[in-house]
CSV table of C-alpha atoms in Angstrom, one decimal:
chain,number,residue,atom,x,y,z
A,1,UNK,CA,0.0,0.0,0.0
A,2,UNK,CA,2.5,2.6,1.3
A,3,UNK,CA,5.1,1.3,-1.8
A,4,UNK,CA,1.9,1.9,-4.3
A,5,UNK,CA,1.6,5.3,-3.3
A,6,UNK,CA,5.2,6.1,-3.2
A,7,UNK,CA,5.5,4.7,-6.7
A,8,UNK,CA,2.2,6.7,-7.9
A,9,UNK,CA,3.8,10.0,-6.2
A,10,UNK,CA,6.9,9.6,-7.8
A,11,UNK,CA,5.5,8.8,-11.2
A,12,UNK,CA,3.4,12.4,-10.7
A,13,UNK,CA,6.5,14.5,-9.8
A,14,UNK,CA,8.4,13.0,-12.9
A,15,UNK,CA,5.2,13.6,-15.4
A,16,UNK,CA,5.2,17.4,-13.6
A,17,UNK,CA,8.7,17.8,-14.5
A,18,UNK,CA,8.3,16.7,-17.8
A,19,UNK,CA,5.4,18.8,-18.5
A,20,UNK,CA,7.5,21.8,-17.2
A,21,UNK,CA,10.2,20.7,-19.1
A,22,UNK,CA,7.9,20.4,-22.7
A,23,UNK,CA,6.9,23.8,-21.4
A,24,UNK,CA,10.2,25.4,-21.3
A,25,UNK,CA,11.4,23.7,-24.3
A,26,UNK,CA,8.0,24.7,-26.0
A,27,UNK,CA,8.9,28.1,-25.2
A,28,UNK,CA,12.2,27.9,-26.5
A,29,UNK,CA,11.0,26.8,-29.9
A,30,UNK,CA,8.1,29.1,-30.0
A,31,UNK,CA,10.5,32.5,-29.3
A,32,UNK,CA,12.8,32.0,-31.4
A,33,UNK,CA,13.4,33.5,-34.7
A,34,UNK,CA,14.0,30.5,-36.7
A,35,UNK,CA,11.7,28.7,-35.6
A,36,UNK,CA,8.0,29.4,-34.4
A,37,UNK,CA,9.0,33.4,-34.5
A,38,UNK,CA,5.6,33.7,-32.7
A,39,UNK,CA,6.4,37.0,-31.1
A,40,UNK,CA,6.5,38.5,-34.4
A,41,UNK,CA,2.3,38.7,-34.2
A,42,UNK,CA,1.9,37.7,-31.0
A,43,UNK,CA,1.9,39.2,-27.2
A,44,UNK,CA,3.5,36.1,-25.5
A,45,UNK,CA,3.9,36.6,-21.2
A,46,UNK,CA,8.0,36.3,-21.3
A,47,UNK,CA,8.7,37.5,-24.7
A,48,UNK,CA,9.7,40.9,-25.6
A,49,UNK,CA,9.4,43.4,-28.7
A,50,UNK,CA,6.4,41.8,-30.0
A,51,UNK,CA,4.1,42.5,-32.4
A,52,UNK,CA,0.2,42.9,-32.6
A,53,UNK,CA,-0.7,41.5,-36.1
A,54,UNK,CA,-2.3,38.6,-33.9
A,55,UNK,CA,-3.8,38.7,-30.5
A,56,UNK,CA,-2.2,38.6,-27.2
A,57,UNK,CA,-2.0,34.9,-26.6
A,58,UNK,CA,-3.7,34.2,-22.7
A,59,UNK,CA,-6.1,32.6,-21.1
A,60,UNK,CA,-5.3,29.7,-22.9
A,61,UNK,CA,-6.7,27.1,-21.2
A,62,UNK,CA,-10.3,28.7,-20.9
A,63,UNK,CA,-10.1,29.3,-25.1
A,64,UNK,CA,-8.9,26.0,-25.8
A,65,UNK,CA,-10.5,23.4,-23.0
A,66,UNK,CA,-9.3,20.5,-26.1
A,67,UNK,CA,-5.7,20.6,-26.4
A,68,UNK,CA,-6.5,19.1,-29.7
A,69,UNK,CA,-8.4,22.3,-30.8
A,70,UNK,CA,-5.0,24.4,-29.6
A,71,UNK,CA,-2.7,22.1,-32.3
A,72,UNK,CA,-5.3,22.1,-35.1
A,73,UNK,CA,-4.7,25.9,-34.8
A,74,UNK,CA,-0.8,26.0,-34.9
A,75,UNK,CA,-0.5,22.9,-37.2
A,76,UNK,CA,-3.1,24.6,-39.9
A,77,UNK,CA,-4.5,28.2,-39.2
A,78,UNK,CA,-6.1,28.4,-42.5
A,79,UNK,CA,-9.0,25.5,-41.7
A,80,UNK,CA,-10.3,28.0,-39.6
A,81,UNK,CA,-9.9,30.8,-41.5
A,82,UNK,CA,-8.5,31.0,-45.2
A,83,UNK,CA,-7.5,33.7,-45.2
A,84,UNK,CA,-5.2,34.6,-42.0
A,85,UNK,CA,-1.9,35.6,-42.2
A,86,UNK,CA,-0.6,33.1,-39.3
A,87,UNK,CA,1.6,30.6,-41.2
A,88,UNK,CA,0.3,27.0,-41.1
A,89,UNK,CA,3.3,25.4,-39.4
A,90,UNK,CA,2.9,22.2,-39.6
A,91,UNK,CA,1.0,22.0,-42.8
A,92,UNK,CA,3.8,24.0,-44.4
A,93,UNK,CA,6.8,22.0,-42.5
A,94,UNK,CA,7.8,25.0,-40.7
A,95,UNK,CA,8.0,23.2,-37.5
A,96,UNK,CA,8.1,19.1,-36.9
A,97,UNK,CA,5.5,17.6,-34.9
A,98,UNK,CA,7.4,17.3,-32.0
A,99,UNK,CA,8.4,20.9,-31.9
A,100,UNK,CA,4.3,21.2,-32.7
A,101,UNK,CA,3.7,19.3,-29.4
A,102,UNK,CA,5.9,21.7,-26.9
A,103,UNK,CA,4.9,25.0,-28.5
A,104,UNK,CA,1.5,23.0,-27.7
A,105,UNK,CA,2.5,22.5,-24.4
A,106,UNK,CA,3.9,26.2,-23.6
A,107,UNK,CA,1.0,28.2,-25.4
A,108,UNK,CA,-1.4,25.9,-23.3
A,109,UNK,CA,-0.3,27.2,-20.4
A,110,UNK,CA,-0.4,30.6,-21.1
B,1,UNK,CA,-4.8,17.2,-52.0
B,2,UNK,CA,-6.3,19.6,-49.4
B,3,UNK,CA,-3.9,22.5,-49.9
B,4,UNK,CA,-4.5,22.1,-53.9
B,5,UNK,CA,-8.0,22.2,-53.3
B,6,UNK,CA,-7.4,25.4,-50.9
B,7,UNK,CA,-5.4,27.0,-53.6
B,8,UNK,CA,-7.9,26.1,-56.5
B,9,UNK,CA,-10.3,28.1,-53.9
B,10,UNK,CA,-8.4,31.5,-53.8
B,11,UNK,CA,-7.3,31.8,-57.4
B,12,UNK,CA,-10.9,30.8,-58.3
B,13,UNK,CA,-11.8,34.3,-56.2
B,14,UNK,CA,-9.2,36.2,-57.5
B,15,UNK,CA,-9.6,35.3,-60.9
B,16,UNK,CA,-13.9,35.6,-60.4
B,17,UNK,CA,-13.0,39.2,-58.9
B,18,UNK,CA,-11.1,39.9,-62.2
B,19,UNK,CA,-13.7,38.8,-64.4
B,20,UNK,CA,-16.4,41.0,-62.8
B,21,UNK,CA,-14.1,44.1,-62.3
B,22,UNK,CA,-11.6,45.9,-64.3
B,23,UNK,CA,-8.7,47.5,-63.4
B,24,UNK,CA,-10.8,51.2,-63.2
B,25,UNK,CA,-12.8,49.3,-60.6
B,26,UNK,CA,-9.6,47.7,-59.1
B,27,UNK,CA,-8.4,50.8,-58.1
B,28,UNK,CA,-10.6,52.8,-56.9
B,29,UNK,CA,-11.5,49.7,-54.5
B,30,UNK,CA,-7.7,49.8,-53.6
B,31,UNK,CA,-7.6,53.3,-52.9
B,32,UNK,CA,-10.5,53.6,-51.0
B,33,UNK,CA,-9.5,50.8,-48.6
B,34,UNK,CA,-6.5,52.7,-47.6
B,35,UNK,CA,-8.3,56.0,-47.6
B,36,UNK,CA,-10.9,54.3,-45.0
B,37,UNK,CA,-8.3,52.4,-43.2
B,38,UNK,CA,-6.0,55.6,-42.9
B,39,UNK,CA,-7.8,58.6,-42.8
B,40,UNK,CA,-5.5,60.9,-41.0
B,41,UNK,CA,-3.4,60.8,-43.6
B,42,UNK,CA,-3.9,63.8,-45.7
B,43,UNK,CA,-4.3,63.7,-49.6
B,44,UNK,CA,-1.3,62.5,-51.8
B,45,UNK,CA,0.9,61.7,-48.3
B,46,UNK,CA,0.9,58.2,-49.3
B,47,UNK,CA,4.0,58.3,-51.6
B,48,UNK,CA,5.7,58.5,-47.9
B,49,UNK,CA,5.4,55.1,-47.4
B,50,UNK,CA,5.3,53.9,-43.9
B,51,UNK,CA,6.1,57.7,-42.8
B,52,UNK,CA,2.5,58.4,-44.1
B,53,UNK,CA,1.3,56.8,-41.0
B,54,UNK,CA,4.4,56.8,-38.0
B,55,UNK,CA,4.1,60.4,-37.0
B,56,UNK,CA,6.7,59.5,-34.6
B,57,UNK,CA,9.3,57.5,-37.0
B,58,UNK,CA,8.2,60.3,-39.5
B,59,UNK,CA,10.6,63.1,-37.5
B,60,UNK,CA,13.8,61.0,-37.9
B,61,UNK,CA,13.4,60.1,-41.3
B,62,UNK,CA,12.9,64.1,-42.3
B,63,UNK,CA,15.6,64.9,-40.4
B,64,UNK,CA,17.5,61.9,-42.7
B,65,UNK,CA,16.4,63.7,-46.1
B,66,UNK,CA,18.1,67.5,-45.1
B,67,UNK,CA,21.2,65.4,-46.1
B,68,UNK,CA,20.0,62.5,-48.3
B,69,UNK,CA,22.5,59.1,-48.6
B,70,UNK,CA,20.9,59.1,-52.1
B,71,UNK,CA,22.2,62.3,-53.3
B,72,UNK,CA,26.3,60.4,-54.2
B,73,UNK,CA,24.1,58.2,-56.2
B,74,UNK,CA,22.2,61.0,-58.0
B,75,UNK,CA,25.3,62.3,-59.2
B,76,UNK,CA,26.8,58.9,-60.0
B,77,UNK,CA,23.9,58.2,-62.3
B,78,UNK,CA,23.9,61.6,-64.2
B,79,UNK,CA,27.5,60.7,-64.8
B,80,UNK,CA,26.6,57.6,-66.1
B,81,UNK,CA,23.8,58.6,-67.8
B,82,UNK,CA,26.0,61.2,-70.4
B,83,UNK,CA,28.7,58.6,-70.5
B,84,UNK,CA,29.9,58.1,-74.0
B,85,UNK,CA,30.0,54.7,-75.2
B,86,UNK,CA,32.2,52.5,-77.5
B,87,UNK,CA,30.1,53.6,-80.6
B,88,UNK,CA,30.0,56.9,-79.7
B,89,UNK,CA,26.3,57.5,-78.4
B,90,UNK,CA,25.1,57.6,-74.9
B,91,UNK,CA,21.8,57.0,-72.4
B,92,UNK,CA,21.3,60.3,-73.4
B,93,UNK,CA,20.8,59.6,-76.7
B,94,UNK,CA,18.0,57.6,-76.0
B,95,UNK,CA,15.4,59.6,-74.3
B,96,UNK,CA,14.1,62.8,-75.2
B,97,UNK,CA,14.8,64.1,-71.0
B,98,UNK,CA,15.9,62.3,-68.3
B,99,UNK,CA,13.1,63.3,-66.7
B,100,UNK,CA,11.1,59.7,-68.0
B,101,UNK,CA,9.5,58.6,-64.6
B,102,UNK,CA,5.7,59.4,-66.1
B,103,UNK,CA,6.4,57.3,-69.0
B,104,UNK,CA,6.6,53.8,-67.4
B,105,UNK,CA,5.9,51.5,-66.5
B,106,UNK,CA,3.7,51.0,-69.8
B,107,UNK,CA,2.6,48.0,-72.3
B,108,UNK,CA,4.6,47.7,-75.5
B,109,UNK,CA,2.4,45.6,-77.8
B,110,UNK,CA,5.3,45.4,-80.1
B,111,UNK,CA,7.4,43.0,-77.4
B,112,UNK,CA,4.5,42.4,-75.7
B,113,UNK,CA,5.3,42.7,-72.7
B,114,UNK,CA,5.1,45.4,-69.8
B,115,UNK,CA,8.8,47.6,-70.1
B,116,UNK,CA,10.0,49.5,-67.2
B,117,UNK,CA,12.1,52.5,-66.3
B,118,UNK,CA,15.2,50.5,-66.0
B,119,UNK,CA,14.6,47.8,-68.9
B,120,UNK,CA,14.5,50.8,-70.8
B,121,UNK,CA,17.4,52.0,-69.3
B,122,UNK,CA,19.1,48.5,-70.1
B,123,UNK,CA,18.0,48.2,-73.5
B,124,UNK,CA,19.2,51.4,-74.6
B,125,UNK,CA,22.4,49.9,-73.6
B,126,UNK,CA,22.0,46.7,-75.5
B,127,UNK,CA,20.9,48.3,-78.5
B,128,UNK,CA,23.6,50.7,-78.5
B,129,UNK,CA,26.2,47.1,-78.3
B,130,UNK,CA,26.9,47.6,-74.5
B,131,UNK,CA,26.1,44.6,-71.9
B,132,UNK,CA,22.7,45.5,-69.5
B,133,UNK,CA,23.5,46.9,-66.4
B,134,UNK,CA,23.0,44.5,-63.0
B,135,UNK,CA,19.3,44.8,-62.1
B,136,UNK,CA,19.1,45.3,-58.4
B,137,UNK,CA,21.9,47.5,-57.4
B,138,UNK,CA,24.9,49.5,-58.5
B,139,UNK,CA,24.9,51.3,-61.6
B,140,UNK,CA,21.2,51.0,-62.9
B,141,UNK,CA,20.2,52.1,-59.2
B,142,UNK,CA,22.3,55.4,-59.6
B,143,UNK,CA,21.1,55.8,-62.9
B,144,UNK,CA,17.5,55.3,-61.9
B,145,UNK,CA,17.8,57.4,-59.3
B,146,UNK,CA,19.3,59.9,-61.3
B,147,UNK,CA,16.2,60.0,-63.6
B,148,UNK,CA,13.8,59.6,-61.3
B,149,UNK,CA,15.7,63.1,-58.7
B,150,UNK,CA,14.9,64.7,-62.4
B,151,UNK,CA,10.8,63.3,-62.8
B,152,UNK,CA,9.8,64.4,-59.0
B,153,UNK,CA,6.6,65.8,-59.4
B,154,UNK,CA,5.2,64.0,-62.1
B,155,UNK,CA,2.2,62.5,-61.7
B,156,UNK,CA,1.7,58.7,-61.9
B,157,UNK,CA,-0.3,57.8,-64.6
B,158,UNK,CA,0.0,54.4,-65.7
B,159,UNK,CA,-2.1,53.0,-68.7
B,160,UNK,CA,-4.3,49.2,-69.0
B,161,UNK,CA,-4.7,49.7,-73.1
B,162,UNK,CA,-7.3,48.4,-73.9
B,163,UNK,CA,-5.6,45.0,-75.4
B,164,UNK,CA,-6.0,41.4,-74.0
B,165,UNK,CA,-2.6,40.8,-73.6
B,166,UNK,CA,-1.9,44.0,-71.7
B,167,UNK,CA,-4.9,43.2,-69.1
B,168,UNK,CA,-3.4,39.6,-69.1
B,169,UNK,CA,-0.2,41.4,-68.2
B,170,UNK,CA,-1.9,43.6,-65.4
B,171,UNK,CA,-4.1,40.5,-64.2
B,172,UNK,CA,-0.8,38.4,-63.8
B,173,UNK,CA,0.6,41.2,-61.9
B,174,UNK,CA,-2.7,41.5,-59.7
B,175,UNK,CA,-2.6,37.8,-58.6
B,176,UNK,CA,0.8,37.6,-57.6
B,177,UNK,CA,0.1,40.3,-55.2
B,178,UNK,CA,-3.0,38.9,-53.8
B,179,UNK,CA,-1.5,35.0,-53.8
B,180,UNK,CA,-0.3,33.5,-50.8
B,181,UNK,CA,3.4,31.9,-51.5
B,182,UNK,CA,6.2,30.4,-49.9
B,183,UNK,CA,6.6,28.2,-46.8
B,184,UNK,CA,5.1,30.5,-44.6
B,185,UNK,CA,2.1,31.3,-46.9
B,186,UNK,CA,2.2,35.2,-47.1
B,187,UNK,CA,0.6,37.3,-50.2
B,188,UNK,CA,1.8,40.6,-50.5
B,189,UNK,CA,-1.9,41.8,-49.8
B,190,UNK,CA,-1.4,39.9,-46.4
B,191,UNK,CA,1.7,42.3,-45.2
B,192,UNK,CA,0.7,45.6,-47.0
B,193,UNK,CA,-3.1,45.6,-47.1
B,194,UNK,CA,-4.9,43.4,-43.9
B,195,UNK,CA,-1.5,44.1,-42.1
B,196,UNK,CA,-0.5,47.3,-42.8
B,197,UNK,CA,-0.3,49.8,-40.1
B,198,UNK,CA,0.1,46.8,-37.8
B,199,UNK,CA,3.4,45.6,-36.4
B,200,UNK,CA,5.4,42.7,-37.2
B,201,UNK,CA,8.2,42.8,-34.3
B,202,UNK,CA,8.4,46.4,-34.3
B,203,UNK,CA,8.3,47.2,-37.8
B,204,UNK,CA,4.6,48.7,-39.3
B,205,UNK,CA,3.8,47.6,-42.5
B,206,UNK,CA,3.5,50.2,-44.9
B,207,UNK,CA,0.1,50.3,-46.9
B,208,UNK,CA,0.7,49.4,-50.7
B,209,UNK,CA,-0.9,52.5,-51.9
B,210,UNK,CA,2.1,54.8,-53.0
B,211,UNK,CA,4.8,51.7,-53.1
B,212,UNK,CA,5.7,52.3,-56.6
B,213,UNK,CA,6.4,55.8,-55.8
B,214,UNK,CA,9.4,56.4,-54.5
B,215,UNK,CA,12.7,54.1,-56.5
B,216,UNK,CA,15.3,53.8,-56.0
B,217,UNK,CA,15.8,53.6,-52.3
B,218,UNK,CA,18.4,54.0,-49.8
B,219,UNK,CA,17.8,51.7,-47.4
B,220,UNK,CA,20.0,51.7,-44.0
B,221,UNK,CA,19.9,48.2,-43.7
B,222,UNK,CA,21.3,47.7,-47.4
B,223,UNK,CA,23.8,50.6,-46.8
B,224,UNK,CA,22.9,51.3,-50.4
B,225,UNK,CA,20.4,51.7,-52.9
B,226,UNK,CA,18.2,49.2,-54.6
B,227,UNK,CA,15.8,48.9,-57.1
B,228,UNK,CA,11.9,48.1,-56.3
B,229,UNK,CA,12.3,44.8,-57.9
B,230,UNK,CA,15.5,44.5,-55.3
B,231,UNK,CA,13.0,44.8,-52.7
B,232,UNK,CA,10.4,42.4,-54.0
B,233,UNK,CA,12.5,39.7,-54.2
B,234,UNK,CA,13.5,40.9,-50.7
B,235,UNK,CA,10.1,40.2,-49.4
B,236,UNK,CA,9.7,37.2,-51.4
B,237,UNK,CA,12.6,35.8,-49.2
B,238,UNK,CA,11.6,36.9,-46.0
B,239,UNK,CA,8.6,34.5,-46.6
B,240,UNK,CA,10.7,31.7,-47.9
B,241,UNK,CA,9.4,32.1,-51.0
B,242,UNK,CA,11.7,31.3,-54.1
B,243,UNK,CA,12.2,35.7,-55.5
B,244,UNK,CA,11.6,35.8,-59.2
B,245,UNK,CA,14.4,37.7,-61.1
B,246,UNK,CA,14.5,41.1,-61.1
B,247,UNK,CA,12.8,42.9,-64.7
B,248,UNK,CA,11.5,40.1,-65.4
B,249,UNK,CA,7.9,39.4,-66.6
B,250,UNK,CA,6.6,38.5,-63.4
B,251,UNK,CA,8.0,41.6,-61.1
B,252,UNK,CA,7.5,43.8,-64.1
B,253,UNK,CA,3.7,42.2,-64.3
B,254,UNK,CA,3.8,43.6,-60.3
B,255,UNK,CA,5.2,46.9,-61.1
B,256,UNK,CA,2.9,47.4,-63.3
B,257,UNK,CA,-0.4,46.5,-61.4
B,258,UNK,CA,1.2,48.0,-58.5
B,259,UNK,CA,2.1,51.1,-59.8
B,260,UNK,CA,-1.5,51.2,-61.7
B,261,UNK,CA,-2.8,51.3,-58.1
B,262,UNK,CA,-1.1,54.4,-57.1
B,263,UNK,CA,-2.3,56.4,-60.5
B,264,UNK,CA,-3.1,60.1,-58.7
B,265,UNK,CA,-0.4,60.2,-56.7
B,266,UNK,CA,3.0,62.0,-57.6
B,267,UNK,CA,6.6,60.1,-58.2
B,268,UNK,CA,8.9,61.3,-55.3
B,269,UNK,CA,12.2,59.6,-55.8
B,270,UNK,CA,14.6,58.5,-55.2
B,271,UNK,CA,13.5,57.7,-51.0
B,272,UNK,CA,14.9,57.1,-48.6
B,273,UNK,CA,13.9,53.8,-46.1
B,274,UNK,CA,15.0,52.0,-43.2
């Protein structure tokens, strides 16, 4: 009993630390240049000199409930709207899919 | 499959736009949106590009032009443009003034095709058994801005003859403004119309409405001057799209749609940009 919950807690502080760790990395990929660029449209909390082509990116969590809904968005921007400017990065192979899964991760928890 | 289909669907409304309207219509539409969009700017202030709009930015930039970093190349180019070559004749043997901004670009149904300032410029020089000058930078910049110091004040005025192959020309030019390329899927329209006045990073995107005003520019960040097709294959790169070569049918197709749009306002080069 007491071994089972000492496993369980230790299994929940290394899927915490991971999360935190796709968030980081997430953030890392989303800031910079090369890569997501995000900060070029978007207000992002921890990024500076951006832009407001897009809107401020908060509250997350409450706008996107389905994760799913949140990578749909960044993977292919036009299926919602044809005509945006926001670059479809996955679509377009602007980002893999496991860079697509921690911007995921960091934008979510914004 | 999908981004075929997705494709199919905006050149189907561009091209269903084009069929209904005709460049008359095109423009006013154009100009209108900007006039709506901007309307503190006052009457013909569009030829100041992104200045039009940045009261702030627009301070430093005047204080810039009481000592312009286009005026060596204004001198350059008049040199240049009374240089005598191997037979004898010279640029200025080709044109009635200097002063030729007003007269491109236009449709020549003889080539058929749309000729520009400079490809005018360069095949004066061909004809004449000298090799064309390079076609973003260097000498055909000084010599363009040289020309285009001497046309300030002359009203843009492009024509759309009334000839199928010069409103294929125009409607060519159209498309590849409002088409979204490259890998990260921008049009020209995207940048200068829906984003203009907004920031990307912290630069504003100038409207498109007086873009073909102003060239050749100096631009601080080229520490030289360029041509206008210099900076649309600049763009075209910034959105990983493959540039088309400069005076080319496809930028000169652009040149001349985009100038088109700007018919009313005056030619104020060469400019001066950051």
């Amino acid at each position: 009993m007491i071994i089972k919950s000492l496993l369980a807690g230790a299994v929940l502080a290394a899927s915490t630390m991971a999360t935190a760790d796709a968030v980081e990395q997430g953030k890392a990929i989303a800031f910079d240049r090369k890569k997501g660029n995000c900060l070029t449209c978007h207000q992002m909390e921890g990024g500076t000199l951006a832009g407001n082509w897009g809107p401020p990116i908060m509250a997350m969590k409450a706008r996107y409930p389905n994760k799913a809904d949140l990578r749909e968005q960044i993977w292919d921007p036009t299926k919602r709207n044809p005509m945006t400017s926001m670059p479809p990065f996955g679509r377009n192979g602007i980002l893999t899919e496991e860079e697509i899964d921690l911007v995921v991760e960091f934008v979510h928890s914004l | 499959m999908k981004k075929l289909t997705q494709l199919g669907m905006v050149f189907g409304m561009v091209v269903s736009a084009s069929a209904l309207a005709g460049p008359e219509e095109d423009r006013t539409a154009f100009q209108n949106f900007y006039e709506k969009r901007f309307p503190q700017v006052v009457e013909g202030d569009f030829i100041n590009g992104v200045y039009s709009i940045l009261p702030g930015a627009r301070e430093q930039w005047e204080a810039i032009e009481e000592f312009p970093p286009y005026e060596v190349a204004i001198e350059e180019g008049e040199e240049l443009y009374n240089t005598v070559f191997a037979n004898g004749k010279s640029l200025a043997d080709c044109f009635d003034t200097p002063a030729q901004r007003e007269n491109y670009p236009y449709w020549d149904s003889e080539k058929g095709k749309v000729v520009t300032m400079e490809q005018a410029v360069n095949d004066c020089r061909v004809a004449n058994g000298e090799k064309p000058y390079k076609t973003k930078k260097g000498a055909l910049a000084a010599v363009s801005a040289y020309m285009s110091y001497e046309s300030r004040g002359q009203a843009i005025n492009v024509v759309i003859p009334d000839d199928p192959a010069a409103i294929a020309a125009y409607n060519e030019g159209k498309e590849l403004f409002y088409t979204k390329r490259g890998q990260l899927n921008f049009s020209c329209s995207d940048c200068h119309m829906y984003g203009a006045g907004l920031n990307a990073r912290a630069d504003t995107m100038s409207p498109a409405f007086g873009h073909a005003s102003h060239w050749p520019v100096y631009r601080s960040k080229w520490q030289a001057m360029g041509t206008l097709h210099r900076r649309f294959a600049g763009c075209n790169t910034n959105i990983r799209a493959k540039p088309f070569k400069a005076q080319g049918t496809e930028y000169s197709n652009l040149e001349y749609f985009l100038t088109y749009m700007s018919n009313g306002l005056e030619f104020n080069g060469p400019g001066a940009r950051k």
